[in-house]
Amino acid sequence: MRRVSSPVIRCFAALLLGALAVPSAFAQRAGDRNEEERAAPMIGEQTGRILNEAIELLNMDDYAGARAALQDLRIDRLSPYERSRVEQILSNLDYAEEKYDSAREHLRLALESGGLNEQEASQVRFQIAQLFVAEERWAEAAESLEEWFATAQNPNSAAYYLLAVSYYQLNDLDRAFPAAQKAVELADQPQASWVELLVAIYIDRDEYEEALPYVERLVELQPKNKQHWLRLSSFYQEVERFGDALASIQIPYNAGMLSEDSEYMRLADLLMFNEIPYRAATVLEKGLEEGVVNEDADAYEKLANSWIAARDFDRAIPPLERAAQLSDDGDLYVRLAEVHVQREDWQAAAAALENGLEKGGLSDEGDAQILMGVALYSDGRPQEALEWFQRARRSDAHRDVANQYIKLIESEAG
C-alpha cells in the first residue's frame, strides 16, 4: 500500500483570512429571536493586522517572514480566541516545514486556549489526526480519528477514507472495511483511491465477487487507466466470466493502451480460451513485429499453437521452428515434427526429429522414436523405420505400438 498523502493543512489559513477580515460578528441563539444577541469572539484591530500579515506571508511560502511577524504579538495579552488563531498559524508553519510533532503541539495548545467554539475545536482535532496520517503513524491516527468521530457531526467521505487507510495499514481489516465502504457510499463521485482501497480490502478477504462492482466503478471513473481494465479482466476471470474477461482486456488493446509482453500474452491466452485462435495469432504476431512481445521460445510456441488451433498448419511452422531453436531441449522439434506429420510432409518431419534427438533433453524419447519410424515408413523407407521402432520398443510405454509396426514391416518384407 502506497503512502497516503494528508490534505494540506495550510488550507485553513484561508478560513483565517475570512475570519480576520471581519472585525466583529454576531450570532443569535436558535429558536428564540427575543433572546439577547451575543457577540462572536473578536480580534483586536492591531492583532488582526499582524495575523493577516503572517497569513499572507505563509501563503507566499515566506515562513521566516511569517514567524517574524508573529513575534510582534504579546501572547500574554491576547484573548483565548486570538491565542488559538496564533497557535493555528504556527501549526501551519511547522507543517509546511515538515515539523509534524511541533505542528501537532501547536494544535493542542489551540484547543487548550479555550477560545474555539465546538465546531472549530472539532476541526482542529481532525487536523491533529491528519498529521498522524501524514507521518504514517497509523495507530495514533486511528485513535485520534475515532476520538474525532465520537463528537463530529456529519463526517464526510474523506474522514472515513483516512480512518480506513489507518486501519488497513495496521492490517485490521475488520475495522478498515466498514470505514472504506462508508467513504465510497457517502460520496456522489468518490475518488478513485477510495474505491481502490475498498477493492484492496475485498481482495485481502478473498471476496472477488463482492469486489467486482467496485472494480467496474473504477473503470467508469477512469476509463483511460489501463490498470483498471486489466484488473477488471482479472476479476472477471476469477469469477469465471471468461467472455467478460476477454472483452475487458480487448478494449484497452483496441485503444492502443497495452504495452507490455505480459499483457499481450494474457490477451492471447484469453482469446485461445474463448476459442478464437486466429485473433490470438494475429495479436501475437503484431506484438512480435512491434517489439512488445519478447522474442523467446514461449512467445513463438504460443503463436504456433494459435495457428495450429486455427488449423493453419503452414503458418504454424515458422514460429514453431523458431521456438524449437530457442528452446533449451528438443521437445519443440518433436512438436514441429507432429505438425509436419499433419501436413504429410514426411521428410520435414524426419528432419525435425533428427534435430530434436540431437538437441536432447526430451521428455519422452520413445515417443520421438515412434514418430521417426512413422515418418520414415510413410516416406517409403521401411528398413530405416524398422531401426527406430526397434529402439522405441525398449520403452514400456511404446513397446506395443513399436511391435505392431515391426510386425507390419517384416510381413511386407516377406
XYZ file of C-alpha atoms in Angstrom:
414
model
C 0.000 0.000 0.000
C 1.478 3.314 -1.022
C 1.864 6.232 1.348
C -1.358 8.207 1.755
C -0.997 11.964 1.475
C -2.640 14.125 4.080
C -4.738 17.044 2.834
C -2.738 20.243 3.007
C -3.379 21.563 6.474
C -2.424 25.039 5.386
C -5.850 25.248 3.722
C -7.402 26.548 6.892
C -5.256 29.695 6.569
C -7.862 30.777 4.029
C -10.524 30.332 6.667
C -8.498 32.528 8.994
C -8.260 35.232 6.360
C -12.034 35.239 6.070
C -12.483 35.484 9.828
C -9.909 38.222 10.308
C -11.341 40.338 7.525
C -14.475 40.883 9.591
C -13.911 42.982 12.722
C -16.885 41.569 14.550
C -19.813 39.238 14.017
C -22.949 38.379 15.840
C -24.914 35.169 16.215
C -28.409 34.719 17.537
C -29.407 31.764 19.666
C -31.521 29.373 17.610
C -35.219 29.178 18.384
C -35.554 32.447 20.320
C -35.445 35.751 18.419
C -36.135 37.754 21.549
C -33.100 36.397 23.296
C -30.232 38.845 23.601
C -27.697 38.677 20.811
C -24.273 37.623 21.910
C -21.113 38.709 20.126
C -18.857 36.169 18.474
C -15.200 36.195 19.573
C -13.470 39.330 18.367
C -9.930 40.024 17.221
C -8.354 43.346 18.031
C -7.507 45.641 15.145
C -3.725 45.549 15.644
C -3.718 41.814 16.331
C -5.848 41.206 13.257
C -3.431 43.214 11.105
C -0.460 41.143 12.327
C -2.286 37.851 11.855
C -3.347 38.832 8.337
C 0.245 39.768 7.510
C 1.504 36.405 8.822
C -1.104 34.527 6.813
C -0.243 36.373 3.625
C 3.450 35.589 4.120
C 2.578 31.963 4.820
C 0.628 31.743 1.575
C 3.675 33.154 -0.256
C 5.836 30.412 1.355
C 7.765 33.076 3.296
C 7.829 31.098 6.513
C 10.585 33.089 8.170
C 8.712 36.318 7.451
C 5.501 34.900 8.872
C 7.244 33.870 12.090
C 8.877 37.289 12.354
C 5.502 38.984 12.002
C 4.029 36.908 14.822
C 6.876 37.926 17.131
C 5.349 41.415 17.288
C 2.441 39.987 19.295
C 2.313 39.956 23.096
C 0.982 36.425 23.665
C 0.231 37.116 27.337
C -2.111 39.948 26.354
C -4.095 38.014 23.733
C -7.600 36.745 24.283
C -8.162 32.952 24.258
C -9.637 33.225 20.760
C -6.698 35.272 19.447
C -4.239 32.878 21.043
C -5.920 29.905 19.368
C -5.548 31.606 15.984
C -1.854 32.271 16.580
C -1.296 28.631 17.524
C -3.061 27.513 14.346
C -0.844 29.712 12.180
C 2.256 28.386 13.955
C 0.985 24.863 13.338
C 0.633 25.670 9.627
C 4.190 26.966 9.526
C 5.573 23.860 11.225
C 3.551 21.586 8.926
C 4.884 23.386 5.858
C 8.405 22.707 7.144
C 7.523 19.074 7.976
C 7.876 19.623 11.716
C 4.919 17.414 12.469
C 5.410 16.956 16.210
C 5.646 20.700 16.724
C 2.680 21.334 14.416
C 0.590 18.926 16.435
C 1.681 20.569 19.709
C 0.529 23.970 18.458
C -2.851 22.474 17.569
C -3.102 21.019 21.074
C -2.345 24.465 22.517
C -5.004 25.955 20.243
C -7.510 23.581 21.815
C -6.322 24.314 25.352
C -6.596 28.060 24.824
C -10.346 27.752 25.279
C -11.083 30.226 22.522
C -12.518 27.833 19.948
C -16.184 27.004 19.600
C -17.321 23.393 19.317
C -17.128 23.282 15.526
C -13.681 24.897 15.401
C -12.377 22.567 18.094
C -13.657 19.595 16.112
C -11.800 20.816 13.027
C -8.574 21.121 14.993
C -8.936 17.591 16.366
C -9.354 16.348 12.821
C -6.221 18.212 11.759
C -4.294 16.526 14.565
C -5.388 13.164 13.194
C -4.360 14.224 9.691
C -0.871 14.971 10.940
C -0.564 11.432 12.297
C -1.610 10.170 8.853
C 0.989 12.373 7.183
C 3.660 10.739 9.354
C 2.235 7.258 8.731
C 1.762 6.814 12.465
C -1.236 4.660 11.838
C -2.124 3.586 15.381
C -2.173 7.195 16.643
C -4.043 8.277 13.506
C -6.761 5.675 14.019
C -7.101 6.536 17.705
C -7.309 10.292 17.003
C -9.833 9.795 14.224
C -12.029 7.592 16.423
C -11.993 10.288 19.097
C -12.945 12.864 16.493
C -15.738 10.677 15.067
C -17.238 10.350 18.560
C -18.277 14.028 18.546
C -18.128 15.024 14.854
C -21.356 15.987 13.134
C -21.907 14.562 9.645
C -18.378 13.250 8.958
C -17.545 13.344 5.254
C -16.159 10.698 2.915
C -12.574 11.902 3.242
C -12.629 11.356 7.007
C -13.890 7.792 6.608
C -11.210 7.166 3.982
C -8.436 8.302 6.348
C -9.825 6.029 9.064
C -9.981 3.117 6.623
C -6.409 3.718 5.448
C -5.143 3.829 9.016
C -6.742 0.511 9.936
C -5.711 -1.047 6.624
C -2.100 -0.165 7.293
C -2.482 -1.812 10.689
C -3.844 -4.962 8.979
C -7.090 -4.514 10.887
C -9.423 -5.373 8.018
C -12.476 -5.744 10.233
C -12.268 -2.051 11.158
C -10.946 -0.848 7.802
C -13.748 -2.438 5.788
C -16.809 -0.532 7.113
C -14.919 2.768 7.015
C -13.838 2.183 3.413
C -17.404 1.259 2.460
C -18.723 4.410 4.097
C -16.182 6.590 2.283
C -17.357 5.296 -1.094
C -21.070 5.232 -0.288
C -21.210 8.796 1.061
C -19.564 10.366 -1.976
C -21.580 11.166 -5.085
C -18.323 10.913 -7.032
C -15.766 9.058 -4.877
C -12.097 9.477 -5.609
C -10.532 6.525 -7.385
C -8.114 5.975 -4.491
C -11.057 5.468 -2.133
C -12.557 2.804 -4.373
C -9.126 1.198 -4.840
C -8.753 0.861 -1.078
C -12.126 -0.848 -0.793
C -11.167 -3.219 -3.621
C -7.859 -3.985 -1.901
C -9.711 -4.930 1.279
C -12.086 -7.188 -0.655
C -9.078 -8.895 -2.239
C -7.487 -9.459 1.160
C -10.790 -11.004 2.261
C -10.886 -13.197 -0.893
C -14.266 -11.697 -1.787
C -13.831 -11.213 -5.520
C -17.498 -11.440 -6.421
C -18.347 -8.676 -3.935
C -15.453 -6.520 -5.159
C -16.420 -6.747 -8.823
C -18.961 -3.847 -8.858
C -16.316 -1.552 -7.388
C -13.715 -2.617 -9.945
C -16.298 -1.839 -12.632
C -16.797 1.539 -10.968
C -13.079 2.268 -11.189
C -13.259 1.759 -14.949
C -16.188 4.199 -15.076
C -14.271 6.763 -13.024
C -11.041 6.487 -15.019
C -11.707 4.797 -18.378
C -8.262 5.735 -19.696
C -6.463 3.974 -16.870
C -5.117 0.722 -18.319
C -4.583 -0.870 -14.914
C -8.275 -0.628 -14.092
C -9.167 -2.532 -17.262
C -6.554 -5.192 -16.574
C -7.761 -5.609 -13.015
C -11.371 -5.860 -14.208
C -10.342 -8.571 -16.661
C -8.585 -10.470 -13.871
C -11.639 -10.228 -11.625
C -13.956 -11.493 -14.353
C -11.586 -14.401 -14.879
C -11.516 -15.071 -11.134
C -15.312 -15.449 -11.088
C -15.201 -17.482 -14.332
C -16.830 -14.872 -16.573
C -14.321 -15.546 -19.300
C -16.128 -13.718 -22.093
C -16.220 -10.555 -19.990
C -12.580 -11.114 -19.037
C -11.679 -11.132 -22.720
C -13.773 -8.051 -23.523
C -12.191 -6.110 -20.658
C -8.675 -6.589 -21.994
C -9.668 -6.338 -25.662
C -10.956 -2.777 -25.113
C -7.619 -1.310 -23.960
C -5.863 -3.332 -26.673
C -8.070 -1.785 -29.346
C -7.379 1.631 -27.813
C -3.622 1.083 -28.094
C -3.152 1.041 -24.323
C -1.414 -2.325 -23.953
C 2.354 -2.012 -23.933
C 3.773 -4.980 -22.003
C 4.691 -8.506 -23.024
C 2.570 -9.973 -20.228
C -0.485 -8.004 -21.388
C -0.268 -9.290 -24.958
C 0.329 -12.836 -23.743
C -2.678 -12.641 -21.420
C -4.904 -11.355 -24.213
C -3.726 -14.198 -26.442
C -4.430 -16.732 -23.689
C -7.978 -15.421 -23.231
C -8.598 -15.471 -26.968
C -7.447 -19.085 -27.066
C -9.572 -19.979 -24.044
C -12.586 -18.392 -25.699
C -11.802 -20.411 -28.857
C -10.729 -17.515 -31.042
C -7.266 -18.790 -32.034
C -6.936 -16.800 -35.260
C -7.197 -13.499 -33.369
C -4.771 -14.816 -30.748
C -2.247 -15.458 -33.504
C -2.680 -12.010 -35.051
C -2.264 -10.350 -31.636
C 0.975 -12.220 -31.016
C 2.293 -11.514 -34.496
C 1.629 -7.817 -34.054
C 3.318 -7.850 -30.638
C 6.405 -9.578 -32.029
C 6.610 -7.232 -35.025
C 6.341 -4.144 -32.805
C 8.845 -5.449 -30.269
C 6.307 -5.550 -27.426
C 6.266 -9.332 -27.105
C 9.594 -10.861 -26.113
C 11.162 -12.978 -28.840
C 11.571 -16.107 -26.755
C 10.586 -19.735 -27.071
C 7.363 -19.259 -25.103
C 6.094 -16.493 -27.381
C 6.865 -18.348 -30.599
C 5.407 -21.578 -29.238
C 2.216 -19.764 -28.225
C 1.998 -18.202 -31.674
C 2.490 -21.589 -33.330
C -0.128 -23.204 -31.105
C -2.579 -20.437 -32.037
C -2.120 -21.152 -35.730
C -2.391 -24.887 -35.082
C -5.658 -24.350 -33.194
C -6.848 -22.261 -36.128
C -5.977 -25.244 -38.370
C -3.484 -23.186 -40.331
C -0.537 -25.567 -40.156
C 1.523 -23.819 -42.804
C 1.615 -20.582 -40.785
C 2.416 -22.526 -37.622
C 5.696 -23.890 -38.984
C 7.950 -20.761 -38.985
C 7.207 -19.723 -35.370
C 7.440 -23.315 -34.172
C 10.830 -23.711 -35.875
C 12.000 -20.524 -34.171
C 10.661 -21.706 -30.812
C 12.475 -25.032 -31.213
C 15.728 -23.229 -31.987
C 15.395 -21.039 -28.884
C 14.311 -23.828 -26.547
C 16.716 -25.492 -24.139
C 15.604 -29.006 -25.129
C 14.398 -30.869 -28.188
C 10.718 -31.238 -27.298
C 9.577 -28.428 -29.591
C 11.283 -30.121 -32.516
C 9.083 -33.140 -31.790
C 6.084 -30.795 -31.754
C 7.252 -29.390 -35.089
C 7.515 -32.923 -36.467
C 3.902 -33.568 -35.408
C 2.777 -30.550 -37.423
C 4.714 -31.812 -40.442
C 3.008 -35.195 -39.999
C -0.366 -33.402 -40.081
C 0.757 -31.910 -43.406
C 2.062 -35.304 -44.542
C 5.474 -33.772 -45.152
C 7.391 -36.847 -44.042
C 10.877 -35.665 -44.901
C 10.410 -32.416 -42.970
C 9.071 -34.420 -40.036
C 12.104 -36.690 -40.036
C 14.467 -33.722 -40.256
C 12.763 -32.017 -37.280
C 13.023 -35.225 -35.256
C 16.709 -35.542 -36.033
C 17.222 -32.025 -34.672
C 15.201 -32.817 -31.579
C 17.013 -36.053 -30.822
C 20.358 -34.363 -31.385
C 19.439 -31.478 -29.064
C 18.354 -33.950 -26.403
C 16.589 -33.392 -23.110
C 13.394 -34.934 -24.491
C 10.582 -35.551 -22.047
C 9.624 -38.753 -23.938
C 12.380 -40.072 -26.182
C 10.385 -43.198 -27.017
C 7.591 -41.064 -28.480
C 10.101 -39.275 -30.716
C 11.474 -42.631 -31.875
C 7.984 -43.910 -32.739
C 7.264 -40.697 -34.657
C 10.561 -41.010 -36.531
C 9.677 -44.569 -37.512
C 6.231 -43.430 -38.746
C 7.736 -40.587 -40.801
C 10.348 -42.857 -42.430
C 7.853 -45.654 -43.064
C 5.376 -43.199 -44.650
C 8.216 -41.780 -46.766
C 8.840 -45.249 -48.227
C 11.920 -46.118 -46.131
C 10.735 -49.133 -44.131
C 14.155 -50.533 -43.238
C 15.282 -47.219 -41.752
C 11.925 -47.028 -39.935
C 12.455 -50.563 -38.565
C 15.598 -49.439 -36.713
C 13.679 -46.671 -34.948
C 10.790 -48.942 -33.983
C 13.279 -51.416 -32.532
C 14.732 -48.613 -30.373
C 11.267 -47.472 -29.324
C 10.200 -50.915 -28.053
C 12.762 -50.592 -25.263
C 10.266 -48.204 -23.702
C 7.440 -49.854 -21.746
C 5.051 -47.096 -22.778
C 5.662 -47.544 -26.517
C 6.545 -51.258 -26.791
C 3.154 -52.433 -28.062
C 2.923 -49.816 -30.818
C 6.539 -50.403 -31.851
C 5.995 -54.187 -32.071
C 2.936 -53.712 -34.272
C 4.929 -51.622 -36.759
C 7.820 -54.119 -36.630
C 5.446 -56.982 -37.480
C 3.932 -54.932 -40.309
C 7.306 -54.128 -41.840
C 8.543 -57.725 -41.507
C 5.367 -59.090 -43.088
C 5.662 -56.691 -46.004
C 9.286 -57.695 -46.492
C 8.135 -61.280 -46.916
